[in-house]
Short mmCIF file of C-alpha atoms in Angstrom, two decimals:
data_model
loop_
_atom_site.label_atom_id
_atom_site.label_comp_id
_atom_site.label_asym_id
_atom_site.label_seq_id
_atom_site.Cartn_x
_atom_site.Cartn_y
_atom_site.Cartn_z
CA UNK A 1 -10.63 -42.51 16.58
CA UNK A 2 -8.12 -45.04 18.03
CA UNK A 3 -8.94 -48.76 17.70
CA UNK A 4 -8.40 -50.30 20.74
CA UNK A 5 -7.97 -54.22 20.19
CA UNK A 6 -5.35 -52.83 17.79
CA UNK A 7 -1.88 -52.86 18.43
CA UNK A 8 0.35 -50.01 18.62
CA UNK A 9 3.97 -50.24 17.75
CA UNK A 10 6.98 -47.70 17.25
CA UNK A 11 10.42 -47.71 15.11
CA UNK A 12 13.76 -46.64 16.99
CA UNK A 13 14.49 -43.85 14.94
CA UNK A 14 18.20 -43.14 16.34
CA UNK A 15 19.85 -45.91 17.70
CA UNK A 16 23.16 -44.00 17.84
CA UNK A 17 21.53 -41.94 20.58
CA UNK A 18 20.41 -45.22 23.08
CA UNK A 19 24.01 -46.04 23.04
CA UNK A 20 25.24 -42.80 24.07
CA UNK A 21 22.34 -42.38 26.28
CA UNK A 22 23.46 -45.28 28.58
CA UNK A 23 26.05 -44.15 30.54
CA UNK A 24 27.41 -45.66 33.68
CA UNK A 25 26.16 -43.33 36.09
CA UNK A 26 22.70 -43.88 34.44
CA UNK A 27 22.73 -47.46 34.66
CA UNK A 28 23.62 -47.61 37.95
CA UNK A 29 20.90 -45.02 39.06
CA UNK A 30 18.15 -46.87 37.53
CA UNK A 31 15.14 -47.18 39.37
CA UNK A 32 12.76 -50.41 39.29
CA UNK A 33 9.55 -49.10 37.99
CA UNK A 34 6.83 -49.36 40.22
CA UNK A 35 4.82 -52.69 40.24
CA UNK A 36 1.18 -51.36 39.42
CA UNK A 37 -0.92 -51.85 42.23
CA UNK A 38 -4.32 -53.47 41.69
CA UNK A 39 -7.13 -51.03 41.59
CA UNK A 40 -9.63 -50.07 44.24
CA UNK A 41 -12.14 -53.21 44.74
CA UNK A 42 -9.77 -55.67 43.22
CA UNK A 43 -7.98 -56.54 46.75
CA UNK A 44 -11.27 -59.11 47.26
CA UNK A 45 -11.87 -61.73 45.10
CA UNK A 46 -14.77 -61.80 42.86
CA UNK A 47 -16.77 -63.81 40.71
CA UNK A 48 -14.33 -65.86 38.47
CA UNK A 49 -14.06 -64.49 34.92
CA UNK A 50 -15.14 -66.68 31.70
CA UNK A 51 -12.53 -68.75 30.83
CA UNK A 52 -11.07 -68.97 27.08
CA UNK A 53 -12.43 -72.47 25.20
CA UNK A 54 -9.81 -72.27 22.51
CA UNK A 55 -7.21 -74.21 21.66
CA UNK A 56 -3.97 -73.02 23.05
CA UNK A 57 -1.24 -71.90 20.61
CA UNK A 58 2.18 -71.90 21.23
CA UNK A 59 5.93 -72.09 19.98
CA UNK A 60 8.80 -74.02 21.01
CA UNK A 61 11.83 -72.85 23.13
CA UNK A 62 15.24 -73.31 21.81
CA UNK A 63 19.05 -73.69 23.12
CA UNK A 64 21.72 -71.35 22.00
CA UNK A 65 23.24 -72.09 18.89
CA UNK A 66 26.33 -70.29 19.44
CA UNK A 67 28.48 -71.50 21.97
CA UNK A 68 29.68 -68.32 23.87
CA UNK A 69 31.73 -68.17 27.48
CA UNK A 70 30.43 -65.23 29.61
CA UNK A 71 32.68 -62.19 28.98
CA UNK A 72 31.33 -60.03 32.00
CA UNK A 73 31.28 -56.22 30.73
CA UNK A 74 31.20 -54.21 33.85
CA UNK A 75 28.31 -51.48 33.44
CA UNK A 76 28.83 -49.83 36.16
CA UNK A 77 30.57 -50.79 40.32
CA UNK A 78 28.20 -52.30 42.55
CA UNK A 79 29.24 -52.35 45.80
CA UNK A 80 27.43 -55.12 47.67
CA UNK A 81 28.29 -58.23 45.93
CA UNK A 82 27.48 -61.98 47.51
CA UNK A 83 29.08 -65.06 47.12
CA UNK A 84 26.01 -66.86 48.51
CA UNK A 85 24.81 -69.74 46.62
CA UNK A 86 21.23 -69.13 46.92
CA UNK A 87 19.13 -68.57 49.76
CA UNK A 88 15.40 -70.17 49.57
CA UNK A 89 12.19 -69.33 51.60
CA UNK A 90 10.21 -72.14 51.15
CA UNK A 91 6.23 -72.70 51.08
CA UNK A 92 5.94 -69.26 52.40
CA UNK A 93 2.53 -67.13 52.25
CA UNK A 94 1.23 -64.15 52.85
CA UNK A 95 -2.04 -63.18 54.12
CA UNK A 96 -4.04 -64.93 51.13
CA UNK A 97 -2.44 -67.75 51.66
CA UNK A 98 -0.93 -68.16 48.24
CA UNK A 99 1.92 -70.24 48.81
CA UNK A 100 5.26 -69.95 46.83
CA UNK A 101 8.95 -70.99 46.90
CA UNK A 102 11.00 -68.25 46.36
CA UNK A 103 15.01 -68.28 45.58
CA UNK A 104 17.82 -66.71 44.55
CA UNK A 105 19.11 -68.28 41.09
CA UNK A 106 21.81 -70.65 42.13
CA UNK A 107 24.71 -71.43 42.06
CA UNK A 108 26.19 -68.01 41.35
CA UNK A 109 30.16 -68.18 40.87
CA UNK A 110 32.38 -65.53 40.21
CA UNK A 111 35.91 -65.25 38.13
CA UNK A 112 37.00 -68.31 36.29
CA UNK A 113 34.00 -70.16 37.62
CA UNK A 114 31.74 -67.98 35.85
CA UNK A 115 31.31 -70.71 33.42
CA UNK A 116 29.32 -72.70 35.87
CA UNK A 117 27.29 -70.21 37.48
CA UNK A 118 23.18 -71.11 37.00
CA UNK A 119 22.03 -67.52 35.94
CA UNK A 120 24.79 -68.00 32.83
CA UNK A 121 23.13 -70.90 31.32
CA UNK A 122 20.21 -72.09 29.28
CA UNK A 123 17.37 -71.72 30.03
CA UNK A 124 18.41 -69.16 32.63
CA UNK A 125 20.32 -67.13 30.26
CA UNK A 126 17.02 -65.91 28.48
CA UNK A 127 16.30 -63.69 31.10
CA UNK A 128 18.03 -60.22 31.54
CA UNK A 129 17.25 -56.87 33.10
CA UNK A 130 15.37 -54.13 30.35
CA UNK A 131 16.75 -50.95 31.00
CA UNK A 132 14.81 -47.69 29.61
CA UNK A 133 13.96 -44.15 30.29
CA UNK A 134 10.97 -42.08 31.17
CA UNK A 135 11.10 -38.42 30.49
CA UNK A 136 14.96 -38.72 30.84
CA UNK A 137 14.93 -40.84 33.90
CA UNK A 138 16.17 -44.27 34.01
CA UNK A 139 14.20 -47.26 35.01
CA UNK A 140 14.35 -51.08 35.08
CA UNK A 141 12.09 -53.85 34.36
CA UNK A 142 12.61 -57.70 33.83
CA UNK A 143 11.81 -59.79 30.37
CA UNK A 144 13.09 -62.48 28.50
CA UNK A 145 14.07 -63.77 24.83
CA UNK A 146 11.08 -65.71 22.64
CA UNK A 147 12.63 -65.77 19.80
CA UNK A 148 15.98 -64.87 17.75
CA UNK A 149 15.61 -61.24 17.90
CA UNK A 150 12.60 -61.15 20.26
CA UNK A 151 11.90 -60.15 24.23
CA UNK A 152 8.91 -60.28 25.73
CA UNK A 153 7.96 -58.03 28.79
CA UNK A 154 5.02 -56.16 30.45
CA UNK A 155 2.97 -53.47 28.22
CA UNK A 156 3.87 -51.27 31.54
CA UNK A 157 7.08 -51.83 30.94
CA UNK A 158 7.13 -50.29 27.28
CA UNK A 159 4.04 -47.78 27.50
CA UNK A 160 2.09 -45.29 29.64
CA UNK A 161 -1.28 -47.21 28.95
CA UNK A 162 -2.66 -43.78 28.02
CA UNK A 163 -1.65 -40.43 26.31
CA UNK A 164 1.95 -40.58 27.49
CA UNK A 165 2.65 -42.90 25.00
CA UNK A 166 5.85 -45.37 24.51
CA UNK A 167 9.06 -44.88 27.03
CA UNK A 168 12.75 -44.29 25.32
CA UNK A 169 16.13 -46.06 25.24
CA UNK A 170 15.23 -49.42 25.55
CA UNK A 171 18.23 -52.10 26.20
CA UNK A 172 18.09 -55.55 27.12
CA UNK A 173 21.02 -57.47 29.33
CA UNK A 174 20.45 -60.42 29.47
CA UNK A 175 22.14 -62.49 32.19
CA UNK A 176 22.70 -59.17 34.33
CA UNK A 177 24.45 -59.36 37.47
CA UNK A 178 25.70 -57.57 40.25
CA UNK A 179 25.91 -54.56 37.32
CA UNK A 180 27.58 -57.01 35.08
CA UNK A 181 26.65 -57.75 31.35
CA UNK A 182 27.91 -61.30 30.48
CA UNK A 183 26.32 -61.21 27.02
CA UNK A 184 26.54 -57.90 26.27
CA UNK A 185 24.12 -55.31 26.31
CA UNK A 186 21.44 -54.86 22.80
CA UNK A 187 19.66 -51.91 21.42
CA UNK A 188 16.16 -51.91 20.29
CA UNK A 189 14.91 -51.48 16.86
CA UNK A 190 11.13 -51.98 17.44
CA UNK A 191 8.60 -52.26 19.65
CA UNK A 192 4.53 -53.07 19.74
CA UNK A 193 2.29 -53.39 22.66
CA UNK A 194 -1.55 -54.43 22.99
CA UNK A 195 -4.13 -51.91 22.05
CA UNK A 196 -5.92 -53.41 25.31
CA UNK A 197 -2.80 -51.81 27.22
CA UNK A 198 -2.05 -48.79 25.19
CA UNK A 199 -5.88 -47.42 25.17
CA UNK A 200 -6.61 -48.76 28.82
CA UNK A 201 -5.42 -45.96 30.72
CA UNK A 202 -2.80 -47.54 32.66
CA UNK A 203 -4.72 -49.46 35.17
CA UNK A 204 -4.22 -52.93 36.45
CA UNK A 205 -5.73 -55.50 36.27
CA UNK A 206 -5.34 -55.01 32.43
CA UNK A 207 -6.76 -57.32 30.04
CA UNK A 208 -3.22 -58.20 27.90
CA UNK A 209 -0.65 -56.33 30.00
CA UNK A 210 2.56 -57.61 27.91
CA UNK A 211 4.59 -56.27 24.58
CA UNK A 212 7.73 -57.33 22.37
CA UNK A 213 10.44 -55.76 21.37
CA UNK A 214 12.87 -56.18 18.68
CA UNK A 215 16.79 -55.95 19.21
CA UNK A 216 19.32 -55.43 16.70
CA UNK A 217 22.32 -57.75 15.74
CA UNK A 218 25.92 -57.07 16.87
CA UNK A 219 29.11 -58.87 16.71
CA UNK A 220 30.18 -60.75 19.66
CA UNK A 221 33.64 -60.56 19.18
CA UNK A 222 36.17 -57.74 17.72
CA UNK A 223 35.66 -58.10 14.12
CA UNK A 224 33.25 -60.85 14.26
CA UNK A 225 30.10 -61.21 12.06
CA UNK A 226 26.92 -59.45 13.24
CA UNK A 227 24.69 -62.19 15.96
CA UNK A 228 21.04 -62.38 16.69
CA UNK A 229 20.47 -61.93 20.55
CA UNK A 230 18.38 -65.49 20.67
CA UNK A 231 21.48 -67.27 19.15
CA UNK A 232 23.40 -66.31 21.72
CA UNK A 233 21.21 -66.99 25.00
CA UNK A 234 18.61 -69.20 23.23
CA UNK A 235 14.84 -68.43 23.85
CA UNK A 236 12.04 -69.21 25.68
CA UNK A 237 8.92 -70.87 23.92
CA UNK A 238 5.12 -69.88 24.93
CA UNK A 239 1.87 -70.89 24.90
CA UNK A 240 -1.52 -68.70 25.20
CA UNK A 241 -4.72 -69.87 27.33
CA UNK A 242 -2.28 -72.00 29.73
CA UNK A 243 -2.25 -69.72 33.11
CA UNK A 244 -5.16 -71.04 34.78
CA UNK A 245 -4.46 -74.01 36.33
CA UNK A 246 -0.84 -74.64 36.36
CA UNK A 247 2.71 -74.25 38.10
CA UNK A 248 5.19 -71.57 36.81
CA UNK A 249 8.67 -70.25 37.29
CA UNK A 250 8.46 -66.38 37.93
CA UNK A 251 11.78 -65.21 36.67
CA UNK A 252 13.07 -61.85 37.00
CA UNK A 253 15.08 -59.31 39.18
CA UNK A 254 12.67 -57.61 41.75
CA UNK A 255 14.22 -55.08 43.86
CA UNK A 256 13.02 -56.35 47.34
CA UNK A 257 15.20 -59.01 46.46
CA UNK A 258 18.89 -58.37 46.64
CA UNK A 259 18.55 -54.83 45.12
CA UNK A 260 17.45 -56.32 41.50
CA UNK A 261 21.19 -57.19 41.43
CA UNK A 262 20.64 -60.87 41.11
CA UNK A 263 18.07 -63.48 39.17
CA UNK A 264 15.18 -64.57 41.26
CA UNK A 265 13.20 -67.87 40.78
CA UNK A 266 9.51 -67.60 42.55
CA UNK A 267 7.95 -70.90 41.97
CA UNK A 268 3.98 -71.23 42.70
CA UNK A 269 0.70 -72.80 41.23
CA UNK A 270 -2.31 -70.91 40.44
CA UNK A 271 -3.83 -69.27 43.33
CA UNK A 272 -6.95 -67.41 41.79
CA UNK A 273 -8.71 -65.67 38.82
CA UNK A 274 -9.05 -62.17 38.68
CA UNK A 275 -11.11 -59.84 35.97
CA UNK A 276 -10.47 -58.97 33.15
CA UNK A 277 -8.35 -62.05 32.01
CA UNK A 278 -5.61 -62.42 34.89
CA UNK A 279 -4.49 -65.00 36.86
CA UNK A 280 -2.80 -64.39 40.32
CA UNK A 281 -0.16 -66.79 41.80
CA UNK A 282 1.63 -66.65 45.32
CA UNK A 283 4.68 -64.54 44.91
CA UNK A 284 6.95 -62.23 47.45
CA UNK A 285 8.31 -60.04 44.25
CA UNK A 286 7.91 -56.64 44.03
CA UNK A 287 9.55 -53.52 41.76
CA UNK A 288 11.74 -54.60 39.03
CA UNK A 289 10.24 -58.20 38.56
CA UNK A 290 7.42 -56.36 35.66
CA UNK A 291 7.75 -58.20 32.87
CA UNK A 292 9.31 -60.88 33.99
CA UNK A 293 8.32 -64.21 32.53
CA UNK A 294 6.41 -66.96 34.06
CA UNK A 295 7.41 -70.41 32.64
CA UNK A 296 5.78 -73.56 32.73
CA UNK A 297 8.08 -76.67 32.95
CA UNK A 298 11.26 -75.02 33.37
CA UNK A 299 13.79 -77.35 32.92
CA UNK A 300 16.28 -79.36 31.51
CA UNK A 301 14.47 -82.41 31.10
CA UNK A 302 15.21 -85.74 32.75
CA UNK A 303 15.09 -88.80 30.93
CA UNK A 304 12.10 -90.76 31.49
CA UNK A 305 10.17 -86.86 31.90
CA UNK A 306 7.72 -84.66 29.77
CA UNK A 307 4.91 -87.64 30.25
CA UNK A 308 1.86 -85.70 31.38
CA UNK A 309 -0.71 -83.93 29.52
CA UNK A 310 0.80 -80.47 29.14
CA UNK A 311 4.30 -81.02 28.52
CA UNK A 312 5.58 -78.08 26.74
CA UNK A 313 8.62 -77.28 27.95
CA UNK A 314 10.18 -74.00 29.31
CA UNK A 315 7.35 -72.35 27.49
CA UNK A 316 6.19 -68.38 29.00
CA UNK A 317 2.74 -68.75 29.80
CA UNK A 318 2.30 -65.22 31.28
CA UNK A 319 4.06 -61.82 32.18
CA UNK A 320 4.50 -60.04 35.75
CA UNK A 321 2.13 -57.38 35.89
CA UNK A 322 0.66 -56.38 39.03
CA UNK A 323 0.86 -56.60 42.85
CA UNK A 324 -1.33 -55.38 45.73
CA UNK A 325 -1.46 -52.01 48.07
CA UNK A 326 -0.37 -53.80 50.66
CA UNK A 327 2.42 -56.46 50.47
CA UNK A 328 0.82 -58.60 52.78
CA UNK A 329 -0.86 -60.57 50.39
CA UNK A 330 1.93 -62.13 48.57
CA UNK A 331 0.15 -62.62 45.23
CA UNK A 332 1.49 -60.84 41.71
CA UNK A 333 -1.30 -61.16 38.73
CA UNK A 334 -0.43 -61.82 35.12
CA UNK A 335 -3.02 -61.31 32.29
CA UNK A 336 -3.46 -64.57 30.31
CA UNK A 337 -1.87 -64.62 26.84
CA UNK A 338 -4.58 -64.99 24.51
CA UNK A 339 -5.23 -63.98 20.45
CA UNK A 340 -3.83 -60.43 21.39
CA UNK A 341 -0.25 -62.28 22.40
CA UNK A 342 -0.56 -63.87 18.82
CA UNK A 343 -1.12 -60.83 17.33
CA UNK A 344 1.90 -58.62 18.09
CA UNK A 345 3.73 -61.79 17.83
CA UNK A 346 2.54 -62.06 14.15
CA UNK A 347 3.54 -58.34 14.02
CA UNK A 348 6.73 -58.59 15.01
CA UNK A 349 7.69 -62.17 13.46
CA UNK A 350 6.38 -60.59 10.19
CA UNK A 351 9.43 -58.33 10.37
CA UNK A 352 12.51 -59.92 8.29
CA UNK A 353 15.10 -61.96 10.12
CA UNK A 354 13.30 -62.07 13.34
CA UNK A 355 11.76 -65.17 14.04
CA UNK A 356 13.48 -67.34 10.99
#
């Protein structure tokens, strides 16, 4: 009998087949994994769930340790490129009345000016697209680097949540834009998901809809030494039990915005609690944004900054999990990272070289 409180993991037994699977045609045809819709009866605000009282655990963010200029590898041709430097929808809200500000990450430059693009710079460059397959069909979610070899995403982006088990052919593309990979594509080696998701029946809200994936090392230049993903991109920190009573930047690639070809940033405060163990924020992001990080204090610290009571900078406090059947509410939900997050973190960091 399965232990629903225990994480579930899988090794990549055939890394070569993953490389062979991702042709330009498959990259281009990849569809957004639909943002899971809240179950019937969840569309109305009910009694707030009990809030955790334990002390938060955390891990610090880290800028890149290797300086590399973007080297655009075109995975496929995207015909609708735009040079607009940001389109902002300030303080919008849907029928739930949850305010948010939604913007394309900007400025974005091409050609020789690409080095000055925000989505190529830390901490944005920790965020990227996660490509994977379900029954040989190509899909995409969002994800973020949280340690040297470790990427966080949603549980529903790696596992069906029921007898369907794990998906296949995970590839991570940091700083993806318009079909291009400026810091190469990275092949997975190991994936772990919470028991709450793996044995939860695939429904949302779920108490722990998050997962972590280990990605293999690779040379960044021809004949160069093997390099770890996080040394190239840097990584975000994380902090448990901090999603309620907070303000976050929700980063990722929702396909209702710029056809999920450009990184987006939705900023908002917590709006309402949702059982079990979830918090909802205002957001206009839809399918494709699943798995993206909800980051507190997302910034390059100003002189004199970081003087409040929750100063942990660039820390993931949530992961995009679900929306609603109707798009009108314009809110998204995330499970609160708790001891189950720490549990899968300890498992993946226990593998040699992942976190040290």
